[in-house]
Short mmCIF file of C-alpha atoms in Angstrom, two decimals:
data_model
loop_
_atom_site.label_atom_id
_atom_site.label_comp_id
_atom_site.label_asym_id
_atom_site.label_seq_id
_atom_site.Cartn_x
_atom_site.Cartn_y
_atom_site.Cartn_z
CA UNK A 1 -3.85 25.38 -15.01
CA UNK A 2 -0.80 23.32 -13.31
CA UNK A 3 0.93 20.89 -15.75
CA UNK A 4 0.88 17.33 -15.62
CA UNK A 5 4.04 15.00 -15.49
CA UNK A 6 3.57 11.21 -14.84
CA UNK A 7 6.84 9.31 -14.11
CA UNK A 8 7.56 5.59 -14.30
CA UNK A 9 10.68 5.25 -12.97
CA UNK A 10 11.10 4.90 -9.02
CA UNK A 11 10.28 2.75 -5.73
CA UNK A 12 8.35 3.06 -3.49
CA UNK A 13 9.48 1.89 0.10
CA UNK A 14 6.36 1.20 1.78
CA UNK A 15 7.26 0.74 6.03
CA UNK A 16 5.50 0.37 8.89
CA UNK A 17 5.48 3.32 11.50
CA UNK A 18 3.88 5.83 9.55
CA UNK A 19 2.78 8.98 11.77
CA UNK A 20 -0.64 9.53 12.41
CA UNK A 21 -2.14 13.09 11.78
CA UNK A 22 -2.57 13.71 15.39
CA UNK A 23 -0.14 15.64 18.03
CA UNK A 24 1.31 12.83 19.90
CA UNK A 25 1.63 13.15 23.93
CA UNK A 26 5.80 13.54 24.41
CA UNK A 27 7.70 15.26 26.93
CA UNK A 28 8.88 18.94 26.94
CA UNK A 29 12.06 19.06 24.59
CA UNK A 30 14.65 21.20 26.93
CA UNK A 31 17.53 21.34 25.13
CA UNK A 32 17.88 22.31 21.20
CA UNK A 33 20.91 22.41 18.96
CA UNK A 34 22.47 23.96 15.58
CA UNK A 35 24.50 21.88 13.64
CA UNK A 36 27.10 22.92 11.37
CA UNK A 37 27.20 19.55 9.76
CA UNK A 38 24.00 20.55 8.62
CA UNK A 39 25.07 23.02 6.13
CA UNK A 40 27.23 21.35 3.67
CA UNK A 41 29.93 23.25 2.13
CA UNK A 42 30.26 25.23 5.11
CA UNK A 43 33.96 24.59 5.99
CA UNK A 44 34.99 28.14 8.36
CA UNK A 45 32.46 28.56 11.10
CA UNK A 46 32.91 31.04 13.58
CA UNK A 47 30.90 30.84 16.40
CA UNK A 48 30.40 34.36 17.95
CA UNK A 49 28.44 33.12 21.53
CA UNK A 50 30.44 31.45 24.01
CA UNK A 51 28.94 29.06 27.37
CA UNK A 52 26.73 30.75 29.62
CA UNK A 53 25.58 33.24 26.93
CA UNK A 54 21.63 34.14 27.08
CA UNK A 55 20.53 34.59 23.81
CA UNK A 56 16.99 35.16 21.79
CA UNK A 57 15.07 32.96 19.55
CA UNK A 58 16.98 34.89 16.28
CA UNK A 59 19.80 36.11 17.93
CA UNK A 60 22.99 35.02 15.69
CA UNK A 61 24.96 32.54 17.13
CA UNK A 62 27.15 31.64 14.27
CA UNK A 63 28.50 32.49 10.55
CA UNK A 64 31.07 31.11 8.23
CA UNK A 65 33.84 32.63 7.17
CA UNK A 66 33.55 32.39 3.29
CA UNK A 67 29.67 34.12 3.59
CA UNK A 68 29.90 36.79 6.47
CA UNK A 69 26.76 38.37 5.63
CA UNK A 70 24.63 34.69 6.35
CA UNK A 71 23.72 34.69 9.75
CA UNK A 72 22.53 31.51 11.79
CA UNK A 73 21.00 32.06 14.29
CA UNK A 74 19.44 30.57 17.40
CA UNK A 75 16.22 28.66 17.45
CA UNK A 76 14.97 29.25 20.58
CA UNK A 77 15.81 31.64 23.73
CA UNK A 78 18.10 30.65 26.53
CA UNK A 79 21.20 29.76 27.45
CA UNK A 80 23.95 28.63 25.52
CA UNK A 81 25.05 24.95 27.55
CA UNK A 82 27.65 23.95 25.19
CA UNK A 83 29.79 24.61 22.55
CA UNK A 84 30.51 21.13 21.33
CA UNK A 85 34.23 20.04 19.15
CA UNK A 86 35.17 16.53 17.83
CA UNK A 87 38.49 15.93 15.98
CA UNK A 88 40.40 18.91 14.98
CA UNK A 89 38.38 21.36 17.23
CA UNK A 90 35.53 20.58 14.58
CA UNK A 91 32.63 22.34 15.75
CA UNK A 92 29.54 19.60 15.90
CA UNK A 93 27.34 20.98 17.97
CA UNK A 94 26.07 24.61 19.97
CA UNK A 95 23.55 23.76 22.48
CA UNK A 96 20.74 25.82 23.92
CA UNK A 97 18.82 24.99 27.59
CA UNK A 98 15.41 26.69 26.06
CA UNK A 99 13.44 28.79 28.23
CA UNK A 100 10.15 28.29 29.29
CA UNK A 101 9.08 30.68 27.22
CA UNK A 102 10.36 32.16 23.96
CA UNK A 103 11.21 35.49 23.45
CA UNK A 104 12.27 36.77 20.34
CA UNK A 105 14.33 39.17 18.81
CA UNK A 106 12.02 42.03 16.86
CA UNK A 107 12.84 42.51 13.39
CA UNK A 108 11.01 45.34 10.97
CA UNK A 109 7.20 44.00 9.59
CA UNK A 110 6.47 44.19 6.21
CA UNK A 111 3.22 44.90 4.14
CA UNK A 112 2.27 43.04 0.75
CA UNK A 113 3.04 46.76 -0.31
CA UNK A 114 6.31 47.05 1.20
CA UNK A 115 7.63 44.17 -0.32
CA UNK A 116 6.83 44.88 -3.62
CA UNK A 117 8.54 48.24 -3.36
CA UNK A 118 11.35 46.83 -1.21
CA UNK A 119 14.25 46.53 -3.49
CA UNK A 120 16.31 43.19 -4.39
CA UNK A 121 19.61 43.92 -2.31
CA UNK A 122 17.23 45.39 1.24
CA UNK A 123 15.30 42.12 0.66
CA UNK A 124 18.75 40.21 0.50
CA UNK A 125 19.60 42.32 3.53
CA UNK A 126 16.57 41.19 5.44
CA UNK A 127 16.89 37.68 4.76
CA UNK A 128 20.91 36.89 5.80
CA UNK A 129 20.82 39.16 8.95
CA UNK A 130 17.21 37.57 10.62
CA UNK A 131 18.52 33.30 9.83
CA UNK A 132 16.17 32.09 7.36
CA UNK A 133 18.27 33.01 4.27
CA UNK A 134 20.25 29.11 5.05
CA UNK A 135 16.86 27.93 4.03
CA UNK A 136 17.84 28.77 0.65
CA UNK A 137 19.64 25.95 -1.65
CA UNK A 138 21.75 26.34 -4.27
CA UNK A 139 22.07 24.11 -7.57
CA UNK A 140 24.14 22.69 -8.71
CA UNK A 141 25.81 21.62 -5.58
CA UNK A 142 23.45 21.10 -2.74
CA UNK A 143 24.93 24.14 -0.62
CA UNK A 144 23.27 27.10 1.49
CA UNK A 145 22.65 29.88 -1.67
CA UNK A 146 25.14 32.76 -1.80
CA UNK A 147 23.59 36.05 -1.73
CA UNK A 148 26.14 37.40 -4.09
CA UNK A 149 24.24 34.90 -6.62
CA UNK A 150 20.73 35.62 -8.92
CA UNK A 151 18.96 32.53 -10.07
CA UNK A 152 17.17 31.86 -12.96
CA UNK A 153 14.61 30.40 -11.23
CA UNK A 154 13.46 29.09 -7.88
CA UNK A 155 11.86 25.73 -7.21
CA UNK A 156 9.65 24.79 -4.35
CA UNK A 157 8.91 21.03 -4.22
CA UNK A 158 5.46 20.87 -2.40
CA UNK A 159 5.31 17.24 -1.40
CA UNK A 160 7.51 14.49 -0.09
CA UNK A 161 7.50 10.57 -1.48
CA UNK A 162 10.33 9.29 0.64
CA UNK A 163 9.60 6.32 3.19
CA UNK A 164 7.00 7.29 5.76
CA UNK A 165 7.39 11.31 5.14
CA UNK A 166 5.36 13.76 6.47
CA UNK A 167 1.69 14.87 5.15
CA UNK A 168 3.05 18.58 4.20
CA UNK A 169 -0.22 19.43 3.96
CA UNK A 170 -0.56 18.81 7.79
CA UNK A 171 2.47 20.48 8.18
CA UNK A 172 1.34 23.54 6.31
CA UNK A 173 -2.75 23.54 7.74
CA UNK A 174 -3.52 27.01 8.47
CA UNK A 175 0.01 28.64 7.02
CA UNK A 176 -0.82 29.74 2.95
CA UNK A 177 -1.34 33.33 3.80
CA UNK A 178 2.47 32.78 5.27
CA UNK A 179 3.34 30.73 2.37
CA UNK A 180 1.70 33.46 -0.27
CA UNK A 181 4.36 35.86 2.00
CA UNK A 182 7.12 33.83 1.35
CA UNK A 183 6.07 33.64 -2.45
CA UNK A 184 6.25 37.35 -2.76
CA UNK A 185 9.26 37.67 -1.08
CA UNK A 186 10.95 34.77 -3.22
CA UNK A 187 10.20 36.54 -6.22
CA UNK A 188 12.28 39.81 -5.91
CA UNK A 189 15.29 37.88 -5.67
CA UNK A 190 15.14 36.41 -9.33
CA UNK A 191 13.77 37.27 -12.74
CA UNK A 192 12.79 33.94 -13.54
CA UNK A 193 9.85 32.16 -12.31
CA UNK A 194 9.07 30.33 -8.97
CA UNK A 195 8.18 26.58 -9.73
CA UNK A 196 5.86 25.37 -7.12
CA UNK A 197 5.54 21.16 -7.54
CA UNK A 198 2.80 19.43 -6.10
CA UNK A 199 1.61 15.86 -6.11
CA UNK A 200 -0.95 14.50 -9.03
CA UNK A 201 -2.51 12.46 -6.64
CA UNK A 202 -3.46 14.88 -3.89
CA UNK A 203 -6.12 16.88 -5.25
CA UNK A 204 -6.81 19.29 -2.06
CA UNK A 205 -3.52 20.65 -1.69
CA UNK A 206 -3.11 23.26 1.25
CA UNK A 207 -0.68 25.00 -1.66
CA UNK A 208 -3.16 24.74 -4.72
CA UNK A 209 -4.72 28.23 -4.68
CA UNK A 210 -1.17 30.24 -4.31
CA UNK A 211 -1.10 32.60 -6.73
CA UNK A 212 2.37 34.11 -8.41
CA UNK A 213 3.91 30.56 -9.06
CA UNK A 214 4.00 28.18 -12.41
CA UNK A 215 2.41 24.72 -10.70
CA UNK A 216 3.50 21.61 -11.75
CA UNK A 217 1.37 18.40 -10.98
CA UNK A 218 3.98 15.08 -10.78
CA UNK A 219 2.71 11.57 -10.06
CA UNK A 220 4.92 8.23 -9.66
CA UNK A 221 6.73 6.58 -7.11
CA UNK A 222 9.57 7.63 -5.04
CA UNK A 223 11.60 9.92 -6.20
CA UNK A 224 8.81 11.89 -7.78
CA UNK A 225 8.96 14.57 -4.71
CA UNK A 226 12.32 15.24 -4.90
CA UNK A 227 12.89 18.88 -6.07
CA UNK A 228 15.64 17.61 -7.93
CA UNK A 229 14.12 15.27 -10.16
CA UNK A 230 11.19 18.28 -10.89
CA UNK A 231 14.13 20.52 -11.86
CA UNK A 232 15.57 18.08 -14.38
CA UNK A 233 11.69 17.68 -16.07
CA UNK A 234 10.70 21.21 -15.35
CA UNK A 235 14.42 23.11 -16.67
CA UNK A 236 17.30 21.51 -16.47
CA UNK A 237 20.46 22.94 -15.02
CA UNK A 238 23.28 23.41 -17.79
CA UNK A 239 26.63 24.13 -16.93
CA UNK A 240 26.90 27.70 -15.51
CA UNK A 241 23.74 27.87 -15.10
CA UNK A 242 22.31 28.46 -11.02
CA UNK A 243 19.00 27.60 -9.69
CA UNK A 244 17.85 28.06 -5.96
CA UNK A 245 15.55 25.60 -3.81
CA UNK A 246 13.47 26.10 -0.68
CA UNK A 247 11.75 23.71 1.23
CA UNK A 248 7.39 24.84 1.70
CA UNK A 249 8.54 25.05 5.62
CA UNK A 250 11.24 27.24 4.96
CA UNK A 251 9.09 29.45 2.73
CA UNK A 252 6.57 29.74 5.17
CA UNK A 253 9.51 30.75 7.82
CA UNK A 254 10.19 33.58 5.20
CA UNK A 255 6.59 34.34 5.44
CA UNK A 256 6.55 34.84 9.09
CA UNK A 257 9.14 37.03 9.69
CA UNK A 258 8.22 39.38 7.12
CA UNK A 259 4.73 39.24 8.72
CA UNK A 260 5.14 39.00 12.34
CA UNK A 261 8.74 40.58 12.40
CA UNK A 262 10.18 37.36 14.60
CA UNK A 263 12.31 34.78 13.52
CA UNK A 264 9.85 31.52 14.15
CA UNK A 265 11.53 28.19 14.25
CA UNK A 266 8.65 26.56 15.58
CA UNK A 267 7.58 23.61 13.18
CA UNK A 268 5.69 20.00 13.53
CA UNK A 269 7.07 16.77 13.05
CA UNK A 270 6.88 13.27 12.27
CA UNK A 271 7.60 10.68 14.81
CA UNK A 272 8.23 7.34 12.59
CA UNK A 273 8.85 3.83 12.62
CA UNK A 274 8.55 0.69 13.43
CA UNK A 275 9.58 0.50 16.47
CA UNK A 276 8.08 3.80 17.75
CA UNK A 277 5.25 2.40 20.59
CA UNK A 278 2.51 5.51 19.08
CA UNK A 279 3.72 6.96 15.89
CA UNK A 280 2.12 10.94 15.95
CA UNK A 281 3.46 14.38 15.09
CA UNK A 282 5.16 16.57 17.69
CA UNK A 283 4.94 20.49 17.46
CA UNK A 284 8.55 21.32 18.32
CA UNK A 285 11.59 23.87 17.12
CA UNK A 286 14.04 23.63 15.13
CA UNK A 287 17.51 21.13 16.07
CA UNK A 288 15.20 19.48 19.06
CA UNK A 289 16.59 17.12 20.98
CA UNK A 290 15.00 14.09 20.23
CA UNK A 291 15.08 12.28 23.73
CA UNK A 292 11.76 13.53 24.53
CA UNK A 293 10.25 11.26 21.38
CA UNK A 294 12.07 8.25 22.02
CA UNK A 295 12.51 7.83 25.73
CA UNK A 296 9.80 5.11 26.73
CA UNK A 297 8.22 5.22 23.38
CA UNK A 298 10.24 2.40 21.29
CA UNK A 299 9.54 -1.01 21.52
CA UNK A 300 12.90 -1.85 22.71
CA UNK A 301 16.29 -0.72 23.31
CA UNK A 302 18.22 -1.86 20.53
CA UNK A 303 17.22 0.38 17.44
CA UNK A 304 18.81 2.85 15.15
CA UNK A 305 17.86 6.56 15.59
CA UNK A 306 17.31 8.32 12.65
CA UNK A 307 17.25 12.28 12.07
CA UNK A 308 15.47 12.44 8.63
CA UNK A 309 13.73 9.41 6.73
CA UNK A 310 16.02 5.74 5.84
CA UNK A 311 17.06 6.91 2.36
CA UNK A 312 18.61 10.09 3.41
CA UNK A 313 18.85 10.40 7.15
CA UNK A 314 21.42 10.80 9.57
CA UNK A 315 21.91 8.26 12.12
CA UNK A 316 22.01 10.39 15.44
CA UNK A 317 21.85 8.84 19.53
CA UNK A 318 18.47 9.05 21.37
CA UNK A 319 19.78 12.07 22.81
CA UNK A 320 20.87 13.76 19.70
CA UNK A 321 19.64 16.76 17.53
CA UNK A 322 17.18 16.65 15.31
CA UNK A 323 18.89 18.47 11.73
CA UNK A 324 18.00 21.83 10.44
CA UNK A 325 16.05 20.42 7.98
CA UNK A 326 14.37 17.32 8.87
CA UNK A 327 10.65 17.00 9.50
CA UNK A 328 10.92 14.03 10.08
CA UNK A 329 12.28 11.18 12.77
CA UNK A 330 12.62 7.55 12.00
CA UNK A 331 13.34 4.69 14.51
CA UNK A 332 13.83 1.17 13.07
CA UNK A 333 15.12 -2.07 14.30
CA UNK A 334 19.73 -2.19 14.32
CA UNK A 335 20.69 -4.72 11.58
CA UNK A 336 23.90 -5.50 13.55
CA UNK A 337 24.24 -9.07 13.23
CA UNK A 338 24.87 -11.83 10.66
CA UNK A 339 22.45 -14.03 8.73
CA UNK A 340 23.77 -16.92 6.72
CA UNK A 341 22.42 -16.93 3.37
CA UNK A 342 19.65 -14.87 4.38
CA UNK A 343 19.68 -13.16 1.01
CA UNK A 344 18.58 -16.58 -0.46
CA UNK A 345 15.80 -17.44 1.97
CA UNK A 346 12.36 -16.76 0.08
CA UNK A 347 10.23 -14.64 2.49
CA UNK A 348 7.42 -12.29 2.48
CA UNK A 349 9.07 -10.34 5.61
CA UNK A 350 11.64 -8.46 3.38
CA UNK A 351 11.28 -5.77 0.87
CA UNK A 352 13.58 -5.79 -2.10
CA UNK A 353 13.41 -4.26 -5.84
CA UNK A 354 14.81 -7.61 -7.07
CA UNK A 355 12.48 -10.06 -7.87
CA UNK A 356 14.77 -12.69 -7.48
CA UNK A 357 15.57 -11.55 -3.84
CA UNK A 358 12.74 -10.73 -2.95
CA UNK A 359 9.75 -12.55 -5.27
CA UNK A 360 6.92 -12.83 -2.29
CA UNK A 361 7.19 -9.39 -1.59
CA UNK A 362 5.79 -8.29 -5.11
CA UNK A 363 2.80 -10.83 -4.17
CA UNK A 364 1.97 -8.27 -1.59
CA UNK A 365 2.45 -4.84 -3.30
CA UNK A 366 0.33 -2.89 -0.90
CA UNK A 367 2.02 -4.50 2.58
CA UNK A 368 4.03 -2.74 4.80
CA UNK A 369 7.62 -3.84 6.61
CA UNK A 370 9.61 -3.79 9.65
CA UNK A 371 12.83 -3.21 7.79
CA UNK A 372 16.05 -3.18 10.32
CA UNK A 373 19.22 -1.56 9.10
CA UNK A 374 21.22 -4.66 8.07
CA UNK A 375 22.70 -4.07 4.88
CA UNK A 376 22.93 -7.87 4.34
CA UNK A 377 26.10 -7.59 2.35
CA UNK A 378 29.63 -6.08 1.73
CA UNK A 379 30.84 -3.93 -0.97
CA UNK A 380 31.76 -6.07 -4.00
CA UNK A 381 32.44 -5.90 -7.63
CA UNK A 382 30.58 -3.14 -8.81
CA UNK A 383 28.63 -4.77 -11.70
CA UNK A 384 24.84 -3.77 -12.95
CA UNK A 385 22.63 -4.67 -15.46
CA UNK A 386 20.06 -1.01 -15.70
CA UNK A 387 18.76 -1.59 -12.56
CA UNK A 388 20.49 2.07 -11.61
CA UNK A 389 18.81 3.38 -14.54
CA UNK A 390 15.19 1.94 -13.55
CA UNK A 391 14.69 3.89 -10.40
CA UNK A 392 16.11 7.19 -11.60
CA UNK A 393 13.24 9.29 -13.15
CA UNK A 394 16.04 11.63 -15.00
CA UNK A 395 17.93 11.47 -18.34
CA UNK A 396 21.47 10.67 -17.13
CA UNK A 397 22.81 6.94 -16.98
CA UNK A 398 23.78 7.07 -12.77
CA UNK A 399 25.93 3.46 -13.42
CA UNK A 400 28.74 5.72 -15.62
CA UNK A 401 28.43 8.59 -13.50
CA UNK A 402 29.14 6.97 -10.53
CA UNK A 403 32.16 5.42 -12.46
CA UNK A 404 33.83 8.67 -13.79
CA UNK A 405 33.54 10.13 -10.22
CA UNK A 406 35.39 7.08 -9.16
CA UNK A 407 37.54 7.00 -11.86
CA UNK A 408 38.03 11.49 -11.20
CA UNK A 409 37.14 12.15 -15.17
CA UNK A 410 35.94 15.40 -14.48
CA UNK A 411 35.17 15.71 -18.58
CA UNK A 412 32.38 12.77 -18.19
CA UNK A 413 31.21 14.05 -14.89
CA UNK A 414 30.04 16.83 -16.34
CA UNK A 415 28.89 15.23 -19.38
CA UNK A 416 26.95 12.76 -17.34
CA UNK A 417 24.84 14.85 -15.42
CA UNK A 418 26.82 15.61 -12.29
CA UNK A 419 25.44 19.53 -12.22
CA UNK A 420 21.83 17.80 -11.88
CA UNK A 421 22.11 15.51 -8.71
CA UNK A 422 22.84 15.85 -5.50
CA UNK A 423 22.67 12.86 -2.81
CA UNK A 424 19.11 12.55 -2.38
CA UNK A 425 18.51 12.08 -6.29
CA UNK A 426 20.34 8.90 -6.11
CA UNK A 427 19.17 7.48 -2.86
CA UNK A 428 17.09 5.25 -4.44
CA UNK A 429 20.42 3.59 -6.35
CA UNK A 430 22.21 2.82 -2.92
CA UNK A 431 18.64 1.01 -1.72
CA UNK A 432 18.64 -1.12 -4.75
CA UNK A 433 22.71 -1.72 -5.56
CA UNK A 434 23.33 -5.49 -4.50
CA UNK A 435 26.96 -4.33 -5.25
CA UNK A 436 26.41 -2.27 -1.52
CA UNK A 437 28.55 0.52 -2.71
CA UNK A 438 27.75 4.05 -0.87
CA UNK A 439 26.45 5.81 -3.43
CA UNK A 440 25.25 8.90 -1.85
CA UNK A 441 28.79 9.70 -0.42
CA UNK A 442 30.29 8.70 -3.80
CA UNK A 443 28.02 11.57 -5.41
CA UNK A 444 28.89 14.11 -3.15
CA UNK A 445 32.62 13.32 -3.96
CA UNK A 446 32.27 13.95 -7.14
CA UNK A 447 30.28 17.18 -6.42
CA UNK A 448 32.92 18.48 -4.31
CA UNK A 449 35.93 17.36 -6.88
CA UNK A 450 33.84 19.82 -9.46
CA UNK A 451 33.24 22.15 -7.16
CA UNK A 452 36.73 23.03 -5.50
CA UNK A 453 38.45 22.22 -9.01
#
């Protein structure tokens, strides 16, 4: 029997533009990308394709210098268009013109059997030379998982709360034999247990009857998805300690090649927001372009294009790449201009978590809005009263973590809970700081001060 944990703390950002569970009608994506801005912590990449390359859906296209054995590899067959540097000969972008078709490269099948009497390291083996292994997440830190590491335990986060998210359990129709794979695979590379969360009030999960995982049932607003925040109620992290993460789609990727013997980037979608004309899912591959969604289907011209949900998401062009591990694309109105006093103005056309900025919206808890990207405000004295504290479902007091990052107190970092979070966990602080600092980039400071100390 799963376990039960009901949370209090969060928000809920309720928007308009949420997809319907239907395969929308878009054009044919032609061009696909990998990111190594994807990948944080990946600082030495070394690209080992160059323009005009033909390559395979799995053929490697890329490692980094500081993890040879990780390979990343292409998503789809084709040819490689461009090898893309900003600044400093960064490397931003390597673009593949897809085929038509998708051949693959062929990688050894594997039996239920085979698995089991596979050993840890030829498992390891399998995993970093085929390009699913980056689907693995490391904790503390938020980085792709080292190989040279063992966990203590894995954690598998089953459903997703933030703003207009994806149903995974459309994502996921038809794939639990894949997903019972990717269990069994998952499990010869620790000795702890695999922690499978899924949502309290979604009773018909696709992931309920997988066997070889400790369930854990979590209901609440928004953040109550976030793997983090099940890891900090489930087992905390302590200092030393290492835990690994997987998203369900990557586990099902796992799945699949140790089934099918291909490396399968094929996934679906959500195409979100407000000003999306038909909001649907799109069965697509991994690092899409995203053109084909938005071209003729946004209400107008002037919006924001985001890769990933509002929280979280990156803020890409309409002819920009969809991230390694979104699921998800968001289009909203651009908050680029200037409204005087508009903070004060009482209306039931803006969301906020303050009452006294936004009172009418709690008249209407079940509405919807058309929120645009205007931050209505400039950093200012950071001063707050719990709020912080009041949308974080997790022992640790964010306010005074924030500060000793700040302030580089690497002592109270630690103290504070900084081996716990990553961005995402403190999204939610950023939405609701009328101070407007940038929370999520102040966290990962303070991860990488810890980390590279």
């Amino acid at each position: 029997m799963s376990k039960q944990i009901k949370l209090k703390k969060g928000f809920d950002i309720r928007l308009v533009g949420k997809a319907e569970k239907k395969i929308g009608e878009f054009q044919p994506v032609k061009t696909f990308a990998i990111k190594p801005t994807d990948f944080i912590g990946m600082q030495r990449p070394k690209v080992i394709v160059k323009e005009g390359d033909t390559v395979k859906a799995g053929s490697p296209i890329l490692f980094d210098k500081k993890m040879e054995k990780v390979q990343y590899v292409a998503p789809v067959s084709g040819e490689i268009v461009e090898i893309k540097r900003g600044e400093k000969r960064k490397l931003l972008e390597i673009k593949i013109l897809a085929d038509s078709e998708i051949n693959f490269e062929k990688f050894d099948t594997y039996t239920e059997a085979d698995i089991s009497a596979a050993s840890r390291e030829k498992v390891i083996d399998h995993l970093t030379a085929t390009g699913v292994w980056p689907q693995l997440i490391q904790r503390p830190y938020g980085v792709v998982a080292n190989p040279e590491d063992e966990p203590k335990a894995v954690f598998i986060s089953g459903f997703d709360t933030h703003p207009l998210a994806p149903d995974y359990d459309y994502l996921l129709k038809g794939q639990s034999s894949y997903f019972q794979t990717g269990v069994s695979v998952l499990k010869k590379l620790t000795s702890g247990k695999i922690y499978l969360g899924l949502s309290g009030e979604n009773k018909s999960s696709e992931l309920a009857t997988i066997q070889g995982v400790e369930m854990h049932q979590f209901s609440g607003p928004h953040p109550a998805g976030n793997v983090g925040v099940q890891i900090h109620h489930i087992a905390p992290i302590n200092k030393g300690e290492i835990v690994w993460t997987i998203n369900p789609y990557g586990v099902v990727q796992i799945g699949k090649l140790f089934t099918n013997g291909i490396y399968d980037a094929s996934k679906l979608i959500a195409i979100t927001g407000s000003e999306i004309k038909s909001p649907a899912y799109a069965q697509t591959y991994i690092g899409s372009c995203v053109d084909a969604y938005v071209e003729g289907n946004t209400k107008s011209d002037h919006v924001r294009v985001i890769s990933g949900n509002v929280l979280t998401g990156e803020k890409i062009n309409r002819d920009g790449y969809l991230g390694f591990y979104q699921h998800q694309l968001t289009v909203i109105p651009e908050g680029d201009y200037y409204e005087f006093l508009g903070w004060m103005k009482p209306t039931a056309e803006k969301l906020s978590y303050h009452k006294a900025l936004g009172l009418l919206s709690f008249l209407f808890p079940k509405k919807e809005y058309a929120l645009d990207s205007n931050a209505r405000g400039e950093e200012r004295a950071f001063v707050q009263t719990g709020v912080f504290e009041s949308v974080t479902p997790m022992d640790i007091y964010p306010v005074y973590l924030l500060k000793a990052i700040m302030a580089e107190d690497f002592d109270e970092m630690e103290e504070l809970g900084i081996y716990e979070v990553i961005e995402e966990d403190l999204a939610l602080c950023e939405f609701v700081d009328v101070s407007k600092h940038p929370v999520q980039e102040i966290v990962r400071k303070g991860i990488e001060l810890i980390q590279y100390s």
